[in-house]
PDB file of C-alpha atoms and ligand atoms in Angstrom:
ATOM      1  CA  MET A   1      22.633 127.482  41.306  1.00 47.00           C
ATOM      2  CA  PRO A   2      19.454 125.396  41.592  1.00 48.00           C
ATOM      3  CA  GLU A   3      18.181 124.342  44.972  1.00 52.00           C
ATOM      4  CA  ALA A   4      19.182 120.854  46.182  1.00 55.00           C
ATOM      5  CA  ASP A   5      15.817 119.443  45.090  1.00 52.00           C
ATOM      6  CA  ASP A   6      14.168 121.638  42.521  1.00 55.00           C
ATOM      7  CA  THR A   7      12.569 118.803  40.495  1.00 48.00           C
ATOM      8  CA  GLU A   8       9.109 120.324  40.579  1.00 51.00           C
ATOM      9  CA  SER A   9      10.277 123.755  39.526  1.00 53.00           C
ATOM     10  CA  ARG A  10      12.074 122.519  36.398  1.00 51.00           C
ATOM     11  CA  ASN A  11      10.450 120.885  33.410  1.00 52.00           C
ATOM     12  CA  TYR A  12      13.077 118.371  32.451  1.00 50.00           C
ATOM     13  CA  PHE A  13      11.020 116.919  29.636  1.00 50.00           C
ATOM     14  CA  ALA A  14       9.565 120.037  28.039  1.00 52.00           C
ATOM     15  CA  ASP A  15      11.193 119.419  24.655  1.00 55.00           C
ATOM     16  CA  VAL A  16      11.268 115.659  24.714  1.00 52.00           C
ATOM     17  CA  PRO A  17       8.529 113.913  22.702  1.00 53.00           C
ATOM     18  CA  VAL A  18       6.607 111.422  24.749  1.00 53.00           C
ATOM     19  CA  GLU A  19       7.138 107.822  23.643  1.00 55.00           C
ATOM     20  CA  ASN A  20       4.787 105.517  25.463  1.00 52.00           C
ATOM     21  CA  HIS A  21       6.144 102.378  23.831  1.00 60.00           C
ATOM     22  CA  GLY A  22       2.668 101.313  22.768  1.00 78.00           C
ATOM     23  CA  PHE A  23       3.493  97.877  21.447  1.00 91.00           C
ATOM     24  CA  HIS A  24       2.378  96.610  18.050  1.00 94.00           C
ATOM     25  CA  VAL A  25       1.546  93.039  19.065  1.00 95.00           C
ATOM     26  CA  ARG A  26      -1.959  92.326  20.261  1.00 96.00           C
ATOM     27  CA  GLY A  27      -2.333  91.613  23.968  1.00 95.00           C
ATOM     28  CA  ALA A  28       1.365  92.127  24.711  1.00 95.00           C
ATOM     29  CA  ASN A  29       1.393  95.520  26.409  1.00 92.00           C
ATOM     30  CA  SER A  30       1.685  94.091  29.906  1.00 93.00           C
ATOM     31  CA  LEU A  31       4.526  91.734  29.085  1.00 95.00           C
ATOM     32  CA  GLU A  32       8.024  92.570  30.148  1.00 93.00           C
ATOM     33  CA  TRP A  33      10.712  93.916  27.859  1.00 95.00           C
ATOM     34  CA  GLY A  34      12.353  90.651  26.812  1.00 96.00           C
ATOM     35  CA  GLN A  35       9.063  89.062  25.796  1.00 97.00           C
ATOM     36  CA  LYS A  36       8.157  92.156  23.782  1.00 97.00           C
ATOM     37  CA  ASN A  37      11.568  92.218  22.172  1.00 97.00           C
ATOM     38  CA  ARG A  38      11.161  88.611  21.048  1.00 98.00           C
ATOM     39  CA  LEU A  39       7.615  89.177  19.797  1.00 98.00           C
ATOM     40  CA  GLY A  40       8.927  92.245  17.985  1.00 97.00           C
ATOM     41  CA  ARG A  41      11.375  90.033  16.107  1.00 98.00           C
ATOM     42  CA  ILE A  42       8.501  87.832  14.919  1.00 98.00           C
ATOM     43  CA  PHE A  43       5.902  90.513  14.079  1.00 98.00           C
ATOM     44  CA  ARG A  44       7.212  93.381  11.944  1.00 97.00           C
ATOM     45  CA  LYS A  45       6.595  96.763  13.522  1.00 95.00           C
ATOM     46  CA  GLU A  46       5.618  98.407  10.200  1.00 94.00           C
ATOM     47  CA  SER A  47       2.830  95.962   9.382  1.00 95.00           C
ATOM     48  CA  GLY A  48       2.238  94.300  12.752  1.00 96.00           C
ATOM     49  CA  LYS A  49       2.322  90.982  10.891  1.00 98.00           C
ATOM     50  CA  THR A  50       4.520  87.993  10.250  1.00 98.00           C
ATOM     51  CA  VAL A  51       5.360  85.470   7.592  1.00 98.00           C
ATOM     52  CA  MET A  52       6.443  82.411   9.536  1.00 98.00           C
ATOM     53  CA  PHE A  53       7.934  79.619   7.458  1.00 98.00           C
ATOM     54  CA  ALA A  54       6.952  76.269   9.002  1.00 98.00           C
ATOM     55  CA  VAL A  55       9.351  73.373   8.484  1.00 98.00           C
ATOM     56  CA  ASP A  56       8.729  71.402  11.675  1.00 97.00           C
ATOM     57  CA  HIS A  57       6.757  68.564  10.062  1.00 96.00           C
ATOM     58  CA  GLY A  58       9.516  65.973  10.435  1.00 96.00           C
ATOM     59  CA  TYR A  59       9.186  65.820  14.208  1.00 96.00           C
ATOM     60  CA  PHE A  60       6.184  63.500  13.862  1.00 96.00           C
ATOM     61  CA  GLN A  61       5.978  62.546  10.180  1.00 96.00           C
ATOM     62  CA  GLY A  62       9.569  62.153   9.047  1.00 96.00           C
ATOM     63  CA  PRO A  63      10.872  63.474   5.715  1.00 97.00           C
ATOM     64  CA  THR A  64       7.646  64.705   4.153  1.00 95.00           C
ATOM     65  CA  THR A  65       7.420  65.719   0.481  1.00 97.00           C
ATOM     66  CA  GLY A  66       9.409  68.883  -0.168  1.00 96.00           C
ATOM     67  CA  LEU A  67      11.267  68.640   3.135  1.00 97.00           C
ATOM     68  CA  GLU A  68      13.425  65.617   2.357  1.00 97.00           C
ATOM     69  CA  ARG A  69      16.553  67.778   2.566  1.00 97.00           C
ATOM     70  CA  LEU A  70      16.269  70.473   5.239  1.00 97.00           C
ATOM     71  CA  ASP A  71      19.687  71.810   4.265  1.00 96.00           C
ATOM     72  CA  LEU A  72      18.543  72.409   0.678  1.00 97.00           C
ATOM     73  CA  THR A  73      14.999  73.613   1.404  1.00 97.00           C
ATOM     74  CA  ILE A  74      15.396  76.119   4.241  1.00 97.00           C
ATOM     75  CA  PRO A  75      18.408  78.357   3.426  1.00 96.00           C
ATOM     76  CA  PRO A  76      17.254  79.703   0.009  1.00 96.00           C
ATOM     77  CA  LEU A  77      13.914  80.858   1.441  1.00 98.00           C
ATOM     78  CA  LEU A  78      14.935  82.324   4.769  1.00 97.00           C
ATOM     79  CA  ASP A  79      15.493  85.895   3.610  1.00 97.00           C
ATOM     80  CA  LYS A  80      11.830  86.105   2.565  1.00 98.00           C
ATOM     81  CA  ALA A  81      10.489  84.977   5.959  1.00 98.00           C
ATOM     82  CA  ASP A  82      10.203  86.893   9.225  1.00 98.00           C
ATOM     83  CA  ALA A  83      10.418  83.778  11.365  1.00 98.00           C
ATOM     84  CA  LEU A  84      11.392  80.152  10.979  1.00 98.00           C
ATOM     85  CA  MET A  85       9.310  77.533  12.804  1.00 98.00           C
ATOM     86  CA  ALA A  86      11.510  74.486  13.231  1.00 98.00           C
ATOM     87  CA  THR A  87      12.885  71.847  15.583  1.00 98.00           C
ATOM     88  CA  ARG A  88      16.209  72.201  17.327  1.00 98.00           C
ATOM     89  CA  GLY A  89      17.534  69.313  15.255  1.00 98.00           C
ATOM     90  CA  ALA A  90      16.672  71.044  12.011  1.00 98.00           C
ATOM     91  CA  ILE A  91      18.127  74.327  13.185  1.00 98.00           C
ATOM     92  CA  ARG A  92      21.429  72.933  14.459  1.00 98.00           C
ATOM     93  CA  THR A  93      22.021  70.725  11.421  1.00 98.00           C
ATOM     94  CA  SER A  94      20.654  72.808   8.574  1.00 97.00           C
ATOM     95  CA  VAL A  95      20.445  76.524   9.374  1.00 97.00           C
ATOM     96  CA  ASP A  96      23.305  79.034   9.323  1.00 97.00           C
ATOM     97  CA  PRO A  97      23.769  80.435  12.859  1.00 97.00           C
ATOM     98  CA  ALA A  98      24.498  83.826  11.294  1.00 97.00           C
ATOM     99  CA  MET A  99      20.964  84.112   9.974  1.00 96.00           C
ATOM    100  CA  ASP A 100      18.988  86.995  11.442  1.00 95.00           C
ATOM    101  CA  LYS A 101      15.428  85.666  11.474  1.00 98.00           C
ATOM    102  CA  ALA A 102      13.346  84.916  14.538  1.00 98.00           C
ATOM    103  CA  ILE A 103      13.195  81.273  15.561  1.00 98.00           C
ATOM    104  CA  VAL A 104       9.911  79.767  16.683  1.00 98.00           C
ATOM    105  CA  LEU A 105      11.134  76.571  18.252  1.00 98.00           C
ATOM    106  CA  ARG A 106       9.099  73.370  18.257  1.00 98.00           C
ATOM    107  CA  ALA A 107       8.891  72.497  21.949  1.00 98.00           C
ATOM    108  CA  SER A 108       6.492  69.546  22.165  1.00 97.00           C
ATOM    109  CA  GLY A 109       6.603  66.111  20.619  1.00 97.00           C
ATOM    110  CA  GLY A 110       6.620  62.364  21.217  1.00 94.00           C
ATOM    111  CA  PRO A 111       4.260  60.296  19.099  1.00 95.00           C
ATOM    112  CA  SER A 112       4.784  59.631  15.410  1.00 94.00           C
ATOM    113  CA  ILE A 113       2.070  59.435  12.763  1.00 95.00           C
ATOM    114  CA  LEU A 114       1.921  55.723  13.641  1.00 96.00           C
ATOM    115  CA  LYS A 115       0.490  56.486  17.091  1.00 96.00           C
ATOM    116  CA  GLU A 116      -2.017  58.726  18.879  1.00 93.00           C
ATOM    117  CA  LEU A 117      -0.728  62.191  18.011  1.00 94.00           C
ATOM    118  CA  SER A 118      -2.255  63.988  20.982  1.00 95.00           C
ATOM    119  CA  ASN A 119      -0.002  62.037  23.366  1.00 96.00           C
ATOM    120  CA  GLU A 120       2.721  64.714  23.248  1.00 97.00           C
ATOM    121  CA  GLN A 121       5.002  65.900  26.019  1.00 97.00           C
ATOM    122  CA  VAL A 122       7.273  68.874  26.466  1.00 98.00           C
ATOM    123  CA  ALA A 123      10.279  68.014  24.304  1.00 98.00           C
ATOM    124  CA  ILE A 124      12.895  70.601  25.227  1.00 98.00           C
ATOM    125  CA  THR A 125      14.296  72.404  28.244  1.00 98.00           C
ATOM    126  CA  LEU A 126      14.343  76.177  28.430  1.00 98.00           C
ATOM    127  CA  ASP A 127      18.122  76.035  28.755  1.00 98.00           C
ATOM    128  CA  ASP A 128      18.352  74.617  25.270  1.00 98.00           C
ATOM    129  CA  ALA A 129      15.749  77.008  23.871  1.00 98.00           C
ATOM    130  CA  ILE A 130      17.857  79.870  25.196  1.00 98.00           C
ATOM    131  CA  ARG A 131      21.039  78.373  23.725  1.00 98.00           C
ATOM    132  CA  ILE A 132      19.309  78.346  20.345  1.00 98.00           C
ATOM    133  CA  ASN A 133      18.155  81.936  20.923  1.00 98.00           C
ATOM    134  CA  ALA A 134      14.485  81.088  20.396  1.00 98.00           C
ATOM    135  CA  SER A 135      12.116  84.014  19.976  1.00 98.00           C
ATOM    136  CA  ALA A 136       9.154  81.800  20.866  1.00 98.00           C
ATOM    137  CA  LEU A 137       8.295  78.203  21.744  1.00 98.00           C
ATOM    138  CA  ALA A 138       5.637  76.278  19.811  1.00 98.00           C
ATOM    139  CA  VAL A 139       3.474  73.713  21.572  1.00 98.00           C
ATOM    140  CA  GLN A 140       0.637  71.641  20.156  1.00 98.00           C
ATOM    141  CA  MET A 141      -2.831  71.982  21.766  1.00 97.00           C
ATOM    142  CA  PHE A 142      -5.105  68.986  21.152  1.00 96.00           C
ATOM    143  CA  VAL A 143      -8.385  70.494  22.298  1.00 96.00           C
ATOM    144  CA  GLY A 144     -10.986  67.726  22.120  1.00 94.00           C
ATOM    145  CA  GLY A 145      -8.275  65.120  21.543  1.00 94.00           C
ATOM    146  CA  GLU A 146      -7.629  62.005  23.599  1.00 95.00           C
ATOM    147  CA  PHE A 147      -4.762  63.598  25.547  1.00 96.00           C
ATOM    148  CA  GLU A 148      -6.293  67.077  25.673  1.00 96.00           C
ATOM    149  CA  THR A 149      -5.411  67.800  29.308  1.00 97.00           C
ATOM    150  CA  GLN A 150      -1.822  66.585  28.917  1.00 98.00           C
ATOM    151  CA  SER A 151      -1.303  68.806  25.886  1.00 98.00           C
ATOM    152  CA  ILE A 152      -2.734  71.803  27.742  1.00 98.00           C
ATOM    153  CA  LYS A 153      -0.437  71.015  30.647  1.00 98.00           C
ATOM    154  CA  ASN A 154       2.468  71.079  28.187  1.00 98.00           C
ATOM    155  CA  LEU A 155       1.358  74.559  27.175  1.00 98.00           C
ATOM    156  CA  THR A 156       1.021  75.922  30.703  1.00 98.00           C
ATOM    157  CA  THR A 157       4.341  74.388  31.747  1.00 98.00           C
ATOM    158  CA  LEU A 158       6.084  76.115  28.850  1.00 98.00           C
ATOM    159  CA  VAL A 159       4.244  79.390  29.517  1.00 98.00           C
ATOM    160  CA  ASP A 160       5.491  79.314  33.123  1.00 98.00           C
ATOM    161  CA  GLU A 161       9.039  78.576  32.005  1.00 98.00           C
ATOM    162  CA  GLY A 162       8.802  81.123  29.222  1.00 98.00           C
ATOM    163  CA  MET A 163       7.649  83.810  31.640  1.00 98.00           C
ATOM    164  CA  ARG A 164      10.693  83.067  33.790  1.00 97.00           C
ATOM    165  CA  TYR A 165      13.075  83.737  30.915  1.00 97.00           C
ATOM    166  CA  GLY A 166      11.130  86.174  28.733  1.00 98.00           C
ATOM    167  CA  ILE A 167      10.260  83.731  25.944  1.00 98.00           C
ATOM    168  CA  PRO A 168       6.730  83.804  24.500  1.00 98.00           C
ATOM    169  CA  VAL A 169       4.783  80.640  23.697  1.00 98.00           C
ATOM    170  CA  MET A 170       2.784  79.914  20.567  1.00 98.00           C
ATOM    171  CA  GLY A 171      -0.134  77.524  21.117  1.00 98.00           C
ATOM    172  CA  VAL A 172      -0.672  75.489  17.963  1.00 98.00           C
ATOM    173  CA  VAL A 173      -4.271  74.343  17.567  1.00 97.00           C
ATOM    174  CA  ALA A 174      -3.982  70.797  16.248  1.00 92.00           C
ATOM    175  CA  VAL A 175      -7.128  69.373  14.746  1.00 85.00           C
ATOM    176  CA  GLY A 176      -7.752  65.631  14.828  1.00 77.00           C
ATOM    177  CA  LYS A 177      -9.497  63.888  11.940  1.00 75.00           C
ATOM    178  CA  GLU A 178     -12.665  63.408  13.988  1.00 77.00           C
ATOM    179  CA  LEU A 179     -12.997  67.096  14.948  1.00 79.00           C
ATOM    180  CA  VAL A 180     -15.054  69.614  12.988  1.00 84.00           C
ATOM    181  CA  ARG A 181     -12.846  72.491  11.831  1.00 86.00           C
ATOM    182  CA  ASP A 182     -15.412  75.249  12.197  1.00 94.00           C
ATOM    183  CA  ALA A 183     -15.296  78.697  13.762  1.00 96.00           C
ATOM    184  CA  ARG A 184     -17.008  77.447  16.923  1.00 96.00           C
ATOM    185  CA  TYR A 185     -14.233  74.929  17.526  1.00 96.00           C
ATOM    186  CA  PHE A 186     -11.494  77.432  16.776  1.00 97.00           C
ATOM    187  CA  ARG A 187     -13.079  80.076  19.045  1.00 97.00           C
ATOM    188  CA  LEU A 188     -12.942  77.522  21.863  1.00 97.00           C
ATOM    189  CA  ALA A 189      -9.406  76.322  21.222  1.00 97.00           C
ATOM    190  CA  THR A 190      -7.788  79.689  20.495  1.00 98.00           C
ATOM    191  CA  ARG A 191      -9.427  81.362  23.473  1.00 98.00           C
ATOM    192  CA  MET A 192      -8.336  78.514  25.760  1.00 98.00           C
ATOM    193  CA  GLY A 193      -4.762  78.920  24.607  1.00 98.00           C
ATOM    194  CA  ALA A 194      -4.739  82.667  25.116  1.00 98.00           C
ATOM    195  CA  GLU A 195      -6.392  82.514  28.525  1.00 98.00           C
ATOM    196  CA  LEU A 196      -3.956  79.852  29.667  1.00 98.00           C
ATOM    197  CA  GLY A 197      -1.103  82.161  28.798  1.00 98.00           C
ATOM    198  CA  ALA A 198      -0.002  81.647  25.177  1.00 98.00           C
ATOM    199  CA  GLN A 199       1.147  84.927  23.650  1.00 98.00           C
ATOM    200  CA  ILE A 200       0.534  83.768  20.044  1.00 98.00           C
ATOM    201  CA  ILE A 201      -1.976  81.258  18.689  1.00 98.00           C
ATOM    202  CA  LYS A 202      -1.725  79.366  15.458  1.00 98.00           C
ATOM    203  CA  CYS A 203      -4.846  77.860  13.927  1.00 97.00           C
ATOM    204  CA  TYR A 204      -6.502  77.195  10.589  1.00 97.00           C
ATOM    205  CA  TYR A 205      -8.583  79.587   8.521  1.00 98.00           C
ATOM    206  CA  THR A 206     -12.313  78.905   8.404  1.00 97.00           C
ATOM    207  CA  GLU A 207     -14.472  79.927   5.449  1.00 96.00           C
ATOM    208  CA  GLU A 208     -17.259  80.996   7.818  1.00 96.00           C
ATOM    209  CA  GLY A 209     -16.748  83.131  10.905  1.00 97.00           C
ATOM    210  CA  PHE A 210     -12.971  83.429  10.980  1.00 97.00           C
ATOM    211  CA  ASP A 211     -13.353  87.085  11.979  1.00 96.00           C
ATOM    212  CA  THR A 212     -15.085  85.929  15.169  1.00 96.00           C
ATOM    213  CA  VAL A 213     -12.207  83.564  15.929  1.00 97.00           C
ATOM    214  CA  VAL A 214      -9.848  86.539  15.740  1.00 97.00           C
ATOM    215  CA  SER A 215     -12.059  88.991  17.611  1.00 95.00           C
ATOM    216  CA  THR A 216     -12.623  86.650  20.558  1.00 96.00           C
ATOM    217  CA  CYS A 217      -8.945  85.763  20.964  1.00 97.00           C
ATOM    218  CA  PRO A 218      -6.961  88.442  22.816  1.00 97.00           C
ATOM    219  CA  VAL A 219      -3.580  87.524  21.310  1.00 97.00           C
ATOM    220  CA  PRO A 220      -2.409  87.449  17.674  1.00 98.00           C
ATOM    221  CA  ILE A 221      -3.535  84.570  15.496  1.00 98.00           C
ATOM    222  CA  VAL A 222      -1.330  83.249  12.720  1.00 98.00           C
ATOM    223  CA  VAL A 223      -2.893  80.986  10.131  1.00 98.00           C
ATOM    224  CA  ALA A 224      -1.474  77.586   9.213  1.00 96.00           C
ATOM    225  CA  GLY A 225      -1.332  76.793   5.537  1.00 94.00           C
ATOM    226  CA  GLY A 226      -2.527  73.204   5.740  1.00 94.00           C
ATOM    227  CA  LYS A 227      -2.450  70.763   2.841  1.00 95.00           C
ATOM    228  CA  LYS A 228      -0.962  71.912  -0.453  1.00 98.00           C
ATOM    229  CA  LEU A 229      -3.437  73.923  -2.514  1.00 98.00           C
ATOM    230  CA  PRO A 230      -3.094  75.451  -5.960  1.00 98.00           C
ATOM    231  CA  GLU A 231      -0.995  78.609  -5.460  1.00 98.00           C
ATOM    232  CA  LEU A 232      -3.872  81.002  -6.188  1.00 98.00           C
ATOM    233  CA  ASP A 233      -6.103  79.272  -3.614  1.00 98.00           C
ATOM    234  CA  ALA A 234      -3.381  79.463  -0.972  1.00 98.00           C
ATOM    235  CA  LEU A 235      -2.895  83.160  -1.694  1.00 98.00           C
ATOM    236  CA  ILE A 236      -6.664  83.754  -1.492  1.00 98.00           C
ATOM    237  CA  MET A 237      -6.674  82.035   1.887  1.00 98.00           C
ATOM    238  CA  ALA A 238      -3.798  84.209   3.071  1.00 98.00           C
ATOM    239  CA  ARG A 239      -5.534  87.375   1.805  1.00 98.00           C
ATOM    240  CA  ARG A 240      -8.818  86.494   3.521  1.00 98.00           C
ATOM    241  CA  SER A 241      -7.048  85.560   6.744  1.00 98.00           C
ATOM    242  CA  ILE A 242      -5.325  88.935   6.919  1.00 98.00           C
ATOM    243  CA  ASP A 243      -8.463  90.845   5.894  1.00 98.00           C
ATOM    244  CA  GLU A 244     -10.378  89.108   8.664  1.00 97.00           C
ATOM    245  CA  GLY A 245      -7.823  89.968  11.319  1.00 97.00           C
ATOM    246  CA  ALA A 246      -5.028  87.395  11.313  1.00 98.00           C
ATOM    247  CA  ALA A 247      -1.611  88.705  12.314  1.00 98.00           C
ATOM    248  CA  GLY A 248       0.122  86.645   9.688  1.00 98.00           C
ATOM    249  CA  VAL A 249       0.591  83.166   8.347  1.00 98.00           C
ATOM    250  CA  ASP A 250       2.638  80.194   9.470  1.00 98.00           C
ATOM    251  CA  MET A 251       2.887  78.367   6.196  1.00 98.00           C
ATOM    252  CA  GLY A 252       4.761  75.208   5.343  1.00 98.00           C
ATOM    253  CA  ARG A 253       3.543  72.834   2.637  1.00 98.00           C
ATOM    254  CA  ASN A 254       2.022  75.567   0.497  1.00 98.00           C
ATOM    255  CA  ILE A 255       5.501  77.052   0.276  1.00 98.00           C
ATOM    256  CA  PHE A 256       7.952  74.157   0.224  1.00 98.00           C
ATOM    257  CA  GLN A 257       5.708  71.937  -1.933  1.00 98.00           C
ATOM    258  CA  SER A 258       5.035  74.756  -4.403  1.00 98.00           C
ATOM    259  CA  ALA A 259       6.328  74.454  -7.956  1.00 97.00           C
ATOM    260  CA  ASN A 260       8.487  77.471  -7.075  1.00 98.00           C
ATOM    261  CA  PRO A 261       8.918  77.862  -3.302  1.00 98.00           C
ATOM    262  CA  ARG A 262      10.854  81.133  -3.491  1.00 98.00           C
ATOM    263  CA  ALA A 263       8.303  82.754  -5.776  1.00 98.00           C
ATOM    264  CA  MET A 264       5.530  81.517  -3.495  1.00 98.00           C
ATOM    265  CA  ILE A 265       6.987  82.850  -0.249  1.00 98.00           C
ATOM    266  CA  THR A 266       7.652  86.175  -1.979  1.00 98.00           C
ATOM    267  CA  ALA A 267       4.019  86.364  -3.095  1.00 98.00           C
ATOM    268  CA  VAL A 268       2.762  85.397   0.372  1.00 98.00           C
ATOM    269  CA  SER A 269       4.878  88.131   1.941  1.00 98.00           C
ATOM    270  CA  LYS A 270       3.399  90.744  -0.430  1.00 98.00           C
ATOM    271  CA  VAL A 271      -0.095  89.660   0.620  1.00 98.00           C
ATOM    272  CA  VAL A 272       0.686  89.690   4.337  1.00 98.00           C
ATOM    273  CA  HIS A 273       2.807  92.826   4.618  1.00 98.00           C
ATOM    274  CA  GLU A 274       1.901  94.997   1.654  1.00 98.00           C
ATOM    275  CA  GLY A 275      -1.817  94.426   1.177  1.00 98.00           C
ATOM    276  CA  MET A 276      -1.396  92.893  -2.264  1.00 98.00           C
ATOM    277  CA  SER A 277      -4.468  91.171  -3.674  1.00 98.00           C
ATOM    278  CA  ALA A 278      -4.353  87.411  -4.116  1.00 98.00           C
ATOM    279  CA  GLU A 279      -4.723  87.816  -7.883  1.00 98.00           C
ATOM    280  CA  ASP A 280      -1.815  90.278  -8.141  1.00 98.00           C
ATOM    281  CA  ALA A 281       0.287  88.081  -5.888  1.00 98.00           C
ATOM    282  CA  HIS A 282      -0.486  85.113  -8.120  1.00 98.00           C
ATOM    283  CA  GLU A 283       0.589  87.098 -11.150  1.00 98.00           C
ATOM    284  CA  LEU A 284       3.794  87.954  -9.314  1.00 98.00           C
ATOM    285  CA  PHE A 285       4.258  84.264  -8.516  1.00 98.00           C
ATOM    286  CA  ASN A 286       3.891  83.405 -12.209  1.00 98.00           C
ATOM    287  CA  ASP A 287       6.265  86.186 -13.288  1.00 98.00           C
ATOM    288  CA  LEU A 288       8.928  85.135 -10.799  1.00 98.00           C
ATOM    289  CA  SER A 289       8.499  81.492 -11.763  1.00 98.00           C
ATOM    290  CA  ASN A 290       9.010  82.305 -15.429  1.00 96.00           C
ATOM    291  CA  GLN A 291      12.193  84.307 -14.906  1.00 91.00           C
TER     292      GLN A 291
HETATM  293  C1  R5P B   1       2.128  70.868  12.279  1.00 53.56           C
HETATM  294  O1  R5P B   1       1.881  70.391  13.327  1.00 53.56           O
HETATM  295  C2  R5P B   1       3.211  71.772  12.144  1.00 53.56           C
HETATM  296  O2  R5P B   1       3.235  72.586  13.280  1.00 53.56           O
HETATM  297  C3  R5P B   1       3.240  72.631  10.917  1.00 53.56           C
HETATM  298  O3  R5P B   1       4.171  73.622  11.148  1.00 53.56           O
HETATM  299  C4  R5P B   1       1.935  73.263  10.556  1.00 53.56           C
HETATM  300  O4  R5P B   1       1.016  72.285  10.220  1.00 53.56           O
HETATM  301  C5  R5P B   1       2.064  74.333   9.473  1.00 53.56           C
HETATM  302  O5  R5P B   1       2.465  73.805   8.308  1.00 53.56           O
HETATM  303  P1  R5P B   1       1.483  73.661   7.067  1.00 53.56           P
HETATM  304  O6  R5P B   1       1.356  75.036   6.493  1.00 53.56           O
HETATM  305  O7  R5P B   1       2.193  72.721   6.173  1.00 53.56           O
HETATM  306  O8  R5P B   1       0.169  73.160   7.560  1.00 53.56           O
END
């Protein structure tokens, strides 16, 4: 019989491989389990990346082209995405609750395109985000905008609430017409978001210096698609974003306004997760479109 306390004399773990749970999402190692679990639903463990399908445009601009019918646009594309970025209204009315994709829930809002867009407030309670089973909350950051401080306060409020319940926050860098969309601006805005607690940052790709935007931001950056481009150009942007360090894309118009949205999201996923070249992905897009 062993002694009452023979812990030191027995090697309980001799044959057990050590698993340190090194986590695949940048900057997330010190977060608690629930936050990591939610981030792990957004960013695939195998690639460390995500294809987020953004359909939250209606919250300030109404039924934009390609998103007139949420119920017809979202469901056929969901299986190709890792995460759906949407409002609670879109989700409750137009998305099957049995779907198994991560939800990145739009959590700020207020002004329409008819008003000053930076004048947003927090637009949801954490109770409701939990009811919807959100994997993250998305909040607009208007760095340099008229209501800059208010929008940053929205972010920190949601980070505090998110920390309470284990829900990460994605800071969305929103660029006003008057602001220069260069790497210097994005280094400022993305770093502010990360240092103020956002666990994911979304911003635009820059032709020059995007790698420095990524390297100076300690949390994952996902790249917004922006205005509709020819499919090949959008795929080139996705390829370059990933090559220069982005942890994925959060693409809306370049998918749902494409001539073939399903072929486009399939091609984007190949670029993001499988290292496919933009040219090969474009060929795939054409093949799928012609089937
Ligand atoms: C904009 O504020 C919304 O958050 C959109 O989700 C975002 O702009 C991404 O969509 P798109 O790829 O169409 O730019």
